[in-house]
PDB file of C-alpha atoms in Angstrom:
ATOM      1  CA  UNK A   1     208.132 104.661  36.209  1.00  0.00           C
ATOM      2  CA  UNK A   2     208.271 104.541  40.489  1.00  0.00           C
ATOM      3  CA  UNK A   3     206.954 101.990  42.214  1.00  0.00           C
ATOM      4  CA  UNK A   4     204.038 103.240  43.688  1.00  0.00           C
ATOM      5  CA  UNK A   5     202.878 105.512  40.856  1.00  0.00           C
ATOM      6  CA  UNK A   6     202.455 101.911  39.445  1.00  0.00           C
ATOM      7  CA  UNK A   7     200.216 100.476  42.136  1.00  0.00           C
ATOM      8  CA  UNK A   8     198.211 104.069  42.621  1.00  0.00           C
ATOM      9  CA  UNK A   9     197.252 104.062  38.767  1.00  0.00           C
ATOM     10  CA  UNK A  10     196.667  99.765  39.079  1.00  0.00           C
ATOM     11  CA  UNK A  11     194.277 100.286  42.344  1.00  0.00           C
ATOM     12  CA  UNK A  12     192.069 104.116  40.990  1.00  0.00           C
ATOM     13  CA  UNK A  13     191.318 101.465  37.539  1.00  0.00           C
ATOM     14  CA  UNK A  14     190.422  98.441  40.124  1.00  0.00           C
ATOM     15  CA  UNK A  15     188.431 101.293  42.048  1.00  0.00           C
ATOM     16  CA  UNK A  16     186.523 102.825  38.784  1.00  0.00           C
ATOM     17  CA  UNK A  17     185.829  99.127  37.233  1.00  0.00           C
ATOM     18  CA  UNK A  18     183.871  98.345  40.687  1.00  0.00           C
ATOM     19  CA  UNK A  19     182.472 101.430  40.532  1.00  0.00           C
ATOM     20  CA  UNK A  20     178.780 101.053  40.828  1.00  0.00           C
ATOM     21  CA  UNK A  21     177.489 102.572  37.484  1.00  0.00           C
ATOM     22  CA  UNK A  22     173.406 104.177  37.339  1.00  0.00           C
ATOM     23  CA  UNK A  23     171.802 103.100  33.910  1.00  0.00           C
ATOM     24  CA  UNK A  24     170.092 106.097  31.733  1.00  0.00           C
ATOM     25  CA  UNK A  25     167.152 105.620  29.308  1.00  0.00           C
ATOM     26  CA  UNK A  26     168.140 106.824  25.748  1.00  0.00           C
ATOM     27  CA  UNK A  27     165.209 109.403  25.969  1.00  0.00           C
ATOM     28  CA  UNK A  28     164.695 111.013  29.047  1.00  0.00           C
ATOM     29  CA  UNK A  29     160.518 110.301  28.107  1.00  0.00           C
ATOM     30  CA  UNK A  30     161.341 106.286  27.840  1.00  0.00           C
ATOM     31  CA  UNK A  31     160.735 103.698  30.256  1.00  0.00           C
ATOM     32  CA  UNK A  32     161.832 100.881  31.277  1.00  0.00           C
ATOM     33  CA  UNK A  33     160.385  97.971  32.953  1.00  0.00           C
ATOM     34  CA  UNK A  34     161.895  94.845  33.687  1.00  0.00           C
ATOM     35  CA  UNK A  35     160.229  92.380  36.297  1.00  0.00           C
ATOM     36  CA  UNK A  36     161.623  89.766  38.185  1.00  0.00           C
ATOM     37  CA  UNK A  37     160.720  87.109  36.875  1.00  0.00           C
ATOM     38  CA  UNK A  38     159.072  85.454  33.010  1.00  0.00           C
ATOM     39  CA  UNK A  39     155.388  87.609  32.958  1.00  0.00           C
ATOM     40  CA  UNK A  40     153.518  84.326  31.043  1.00  0.00           C
ATOM     41  CA  UNK A  41     149.862  86.732  31.954  1.00  0.00           C
ATOM     42  CA  UNK A  42     149.291  89.821  31.352  1.00  0.00           C
ATOM     43  CA  UNK A  43     145.918  90.280  32.356  1.00  0.00           C
ATOM     44  CA  UNK A  44     145.639  92.523  35.383  1.00  0.00           C
ATOM     45  CA  UNK A  45     141.951  90.946  36.459  1.00  0.00           C
ATOM     46  CA  UNK A  46     144.253  87.408  37.761  1.00  0.00           C
ATOM     47  CA  UNK A  47     146.110  87.350  41.000  1.00  0.00           C
ATOM     48  CA  UNK A  48     149.555  86.981  40.215  1.00  0.00           C
ATOM     49  CA  UNK A  49     152.869  88.325  41.916  1.00  0.00           C
ATOM     50  CA  UNK A  50     153.649  91.950  42.244  1.00  0.00           C
ATOM     51  CA  UNK A  51     155.370  92.430  39.189  1.00  0.00           C
ATOM     52  CA  UNK A  52     151.808  91.540  36.561  1.00  0.00           C
ATOM     53  CA  UNK A  53     150.216  94.462  39.342  1.00  0.00           C
ATOM     54  CA  UNK A  54     152.941  96.174  38.685  1.00  0.00           C
ATOM     55  CA  UNK A  55     153.084  96.055  34.995  1.00  0.00           C
ATOM     56  CA  UNK A  56     149.725  96.476  34.744  1.00  0.00           C
ATOM     57  CA  UNK A  57     149.324  99.791  36.276  1.00  0.00           C
ATOM     58  CA  UNK A  58     151.900 100.595  33.897  1.00  0.00           C
ATOM     59  CA  UNK A  59     150.655  99.520  30.380  1.00  0.00           C
ATOM     60  CA  UNK A  60     146.986 100.185  31.732  1.00  0.00           C
ATOM     61  CA  UNK A  61     144.982 103.056  32.301  1.00  0.00           C
ATOM     62  CA  UNK A  62     141.923 103.102  35.717  1.00  0.00           C
ATOM     63  CA  UNK A  63     139.566 105.152  36.097  1.00  0.00           C
ATOM     64  CA  UNK A  64     141.217 106.642  39.192  1.00  0.00           C
ATOM     65  CA  UNK A  65     145.396 106.401  40.019  1.00  0.00           C
ATOM     66  CA  UNK A  66     146.057 107.496  43.202  1.00  0.00           C
ATOM     67  CA  UNK A  67     149.202 110.551  43.728  1.00  0.00           C
ATOM     68  CA  UNK A  68     152.264 111.173  46.000  1.00  0.00           C
ATOM     69  CA  UNK A  69     149.779 111.573  49.273  1.00  0.00           C
ATOM     70  CA  UNK A  70     147.264 108.808  47.923  1.00  0.00           C
ATOM     71  CA  UNK A  71     145.042 110.599  47.402  1.00  0.00           C
ATOM     72  CA  UNK A  72     142.699 109.193  44.884  1.00  0.00           C
ATOM     73  CA  UNK A  73     142.750 111.435  41.289  1.00  0.00           C
ATOM     74  CA  UNK A  74     140.370 111.036  38.022  1.00  0.00           C
ATOM     75  CA  UNK A  75     142.582 109.373  34.926  1.00  0.00           C
ATOM     76  CA  UNK A  76     140.247 107.742  33.037  1.00  0.00           C
ATOM     77  CA  UNK A  77     137.279 109.853  33.679  1.00  0.00           C
ATOM     78  CA  UNK A  78     137.232 113.345  33.616  1.00  0.00           C
ATOM     79  CA  UNK A  79     135.658 114.057  36.209  1.00  0.00           C
ATOM     80  CA  UNK A  80     132.378 112.169  39.090  1.00  0.00           C
ATOM     81  CA  UNK A  81     128.917 113.682  40.383  1.00  0.00           C
ATOM     82  CA  UNK A  82     127.574 112.557  43.226  1.00  0.00           C
ATOM     83  CA  UNK A  83     123.923 112.748  44.118  1.00  0.00           C
ATOM     84  CA  UNK A  84     122.049 114.053  47.394  1.00  0.00           C
ATOM     85  CA  UNK A  85     122.357 111.120  49.175  1.00  0.00           C
ATOM     86  CA  UNK A  86     125.202 109.520  47.782  1.00  0.00           C
ATOM     87  CA  UNK A  87     123.728 106.820  47.356  1.00  0.00           C
ATOM     88  CA  UNK A  88     124.327 107.367  43.396  1.00  0.00           C
ATOM     89  CA  UNK A  89     127.494 108.138  41.444  1.00  0.00           C
ATOM     90  CA  UNK A  90     127.397 109.583  38.075  1.00  0.00           C
ATOM     91  CA  UNK A  91     131.265 108.496  35.681  1.00  0.00           C
ATOM     92  CA  UNK A  92     132.045 111.127  32.893  1.00  0.00           C
ATOM     93  CA  UNK A  93     134.584 109.597  30.991  1.00  0.00           C
ATOM     94  CA  UNK A  94     137.822 111.749  29.160  1.00  0.00           C
ATOM     95  CA  UNK A  95     137.187 111.777  25.330  1.00  0.00           C
ATOM     96  CA  UNK A  96     139.549 110.456  23.410  1.00  0.00           C
ATOM     97  CA  UNK A  97     140.697 107.538  24.632  1.00  0.00           C
ATOM     98  CA  UNK A  98     140.505 104.573  22.949  1.00  0.00           C
ATOM     99  CA  UNK A  99     141.893 100.557  22.641  1.00  0.00           C
ATOM    100  CA  UNK A 100     145.330  99.902  21.757  1.00  0.00           C
ATOM    101  CA  UNK A 101     143.283  99.202  18.088  1.00  0.00           C
ATOM    102  CA  UNK A 102     142.610 102.513  17.803  1.00  0.00           C
ATOM    103  CA  UNK A 103     138.358 101.515  19.153  1.00  0.00           C
ATOM    104  CA  UNK A 104     136.710 103.820  21.015  1.00  0.00           C
ATOM    105  CA  UNK A 105     136.635 103.015  24.608  1.00  0.00           C
ATOM    106  CA  UNK A 106     133.041 103.189  25.670  1.00  0.00           C
ATOM    107  CA  UNK A 107     131.019 103.090  28.410  1.00  0.00           C
ATOM    108  CA  UNK A 108     130.007  99.559  28.572  1.00  0.00           C
ATOM    109  CA  UNK A 109     133.414  98.451  28.254  1.00  0.00           C
ATOM    110  CA  UNK A 110     134.122 100.203  31.418  1.00  0.00           C
ATOM    111  CA  UNK A 111     131.536  98.186  33.130  1.00  0.00           C
ATOM    112  CA  UNK A 112     131.551  95.176  31.538  1.00  0.00           C
ATOM    113  CA  UNK A 113     135.711  95.455  33.237  1.00  0.00           C
ATOM    114  CA  UNK A 114     134.156  96.388  37.034  1.00  0.00           C
ATOM    115  CA  UNK A 115     131.971  93.459  36.696  1.00  0.00           C
ATOM    116  CA  UNK A 116     134.956  91.638  35.314  1.00  0.00           C
ATOM    117  CA  UNK A 117     137.312  92.984  37.928  1.00  0.00           C
ATOM    118  CA  UNK A 118     134.916  92.522  40.803  1.00  0.00           C
ATOM    119  CA  UNK A 119     134.386  88.381  39.755  1.00  0.00           C
ATOM    120  CA  UNK A 120     138.545  87.557  40.977  1.00  0.00           C
ATOM    121  CA  UNK A 121     139.134  90.806  43.620  1.00  0.00           C
ATOM    122  CA  UNK A 122     138.619  90.530  46.812  1.00  0.00           C
ATOM    123  CA  UNK A 123     138.022  93.521  47.610  1.00  0.00           C
ATOM    124  CA  UNK A 124     135.903  94.629  44.293  1.00  0.00           C
ATOM    125  CA  UNK A 125     133.839  91.109  45.147  1.00  0.00           C
ATOM    126  CA  UNK A 126     133.449  92.698  48.865  1.00  0.00           C
ATOM    127  CA  UNK A 127     132.315  96.379  47.522  1.00  0.00           C
ATOM    128  CA  UNK A 128     130.612  95.397  44.446  1.00  0.00           C
ATOM    129  CA  UNK A 129     128.152  93.239  46.908  1.00  0.00           C
ATOM    130  CA  UNK A 130     126.915  96.431  48.518  1.00  0.00           C
ATOM    131  CA  UNK A 131     126.243  98.039  45.301  1.00  0.00           C
ATOM    132  CA  UNK A 132     122.986  98.021  44.520  1.00  0.00           C
ATOM    133  CA  UNK A 133     123.196  98.145  40.410  1.00  0.00           C
ATOM    134  CA  UNK A 134     125.998  99.109  38.600  1.00  0.00           C
ATOM    135  CA  UNK A 135     124.797  99.477  34.762  1.00  0.00           C
ATOM    136  CA  UNK A 136     125.604 102.217  32.228  1.00  0.00           C
ATOM    137  CA  UNK A 137     122.562 104.374  31.101  1.00  0.00           C
ATOM    138  CA  UNK A 138     123.374 107.073  28.970  1.00  0.00           C
ATOM    139  CA  UNK A 139     127.125 106.745  30.995  1.00  0.00           C
ATOM    140  CA  UNK A 140     128.590 104.972  33.172  1.00  0.00           C
ATOM    141  CA  UNK A 141     126.615 105.243  36.737  1.00  0.00           C
ATOM    142  CA  UNK A 142     127.096 103.116  39.542  1.00  0.00           C
ATOM    143  CA  UNK A 143     124.862 103.647  42.679  1.00  0.00           C
ATOM    144  CA  UNK A 144     125.103 101.410  46.137  1.00  0.00           C
ATOM    145  CA  UNK A 145     123.281 100.603  48.429  1.00  0.00           C
TER     146      UNK A 145
END
């Protein structure tokens, strides 16, 4: 074996070891989330590190989600109806929504979650301050002033 061939082989093996590898999930439908710090509180209604918000968006449904162009699209709602004056919105929940324990998600759960969220997040608090009423008659119904 020539000395040059030996150096080429050694150089190629070092380059191979130093090259970054692209990690792949076991299955195409598996998403792996690795936070930058421990998630000691999983409740998305408490402000905190960005990783908690990221985890919440991956683990929990929301009424509307943003698409790739930042336009709100129905997620938990099937759709909504807006009264002519634009002040009353009626939200229709998608069928088959369930909690982790298989209990159905009801309109009263959604209204309670909205009130809980608004008490802790400044933007939601400001929106609720401009809202006359948010209640559940037969469907989740929020009317603004």
